[in-house]
């Protein structure tokens, strides 16, 4: 029997193991993990921001950072690097927790492994002093789900390090709350979304992190294609983040119906809403997600067509807002 606060006979009882294959070379993933200018952009679960006070990346060096949750709570953290094997492994001892609240300590080892296709398997192994300590962190801080979200954010961030994004903005003569409603309420969304000349029909509209919008688009010649958006973040009334793809009636992921197989299978879409003097600027940032070099190249050569498509969509939104 394992005594409380003593190491378990089974090491796995004291561990949290997180792993994800990132569609990026190991050198780039290593850079994203070890350079504080990159780390602040993806470290932590969704809705969290990270401020790095110090990151002395060497054996014996100290990494101090504060994570701020969506509820405004601060989580100070301090780690000491114990082992660094360039491009392969990082080990550090860690302590931290909620400000003026409970905390936790563990030893973390992150490994970087090149896998097929020039991708990188990033694995974090967190070892706690006891099973109880591990279970406390899972229950109190949601460590497993938070870790999964952190690796998702890392995957999104390295996608941006490899590709030139498509960005388009437009100012609308409408307050932000109304523009937000147009994007987030099914009855409004159906009236304007999509390029000119295309009729959209929404089969599913589940606007939440992890939820999905699944829709069909009928072309002027009567042919229909399907698309879907799986939401990663919904931050009223300032930001929407989703993974966009072509689809089928069963909400599967399919290739672009009119282009070569090299068009990206998935696109990371970030839409922001900024209000000034009663008007709202909407900015769409689009880039290939978990794409290979050919997919990124094809995306890069089709920026003009994307500008036309999104431009027409914005025109339809402007017309809708004018009469809303």
Coordinates of C-alpha atoms in Angstrom, one line a residue, residues 171-176 274-281:
X171 CA -14.5 48.7 -41.0
X172 CA -18.3 48.4 -40.6
X173 CA -20.7 51.2 -39.7
X174 CA -22.2 49.3 -36.8
X175 CA -21.5 48.8 -33.1
X176 CA -19.4 45.8 -32.1
X274 CA -12.4 46.2 -32.5
X275 CA -14.8 49.1 -31.9
X276 CA -14.0 52.8 -32.2
X277 CA -16.5 55.7 -32.4
X278 CA -19.4 53.3 -32.9
X279 CA -17.8 51.5 -35.8
X280 CA -16.3 48.0 -35.8
X281 CA -13.2 46.7 -37.6

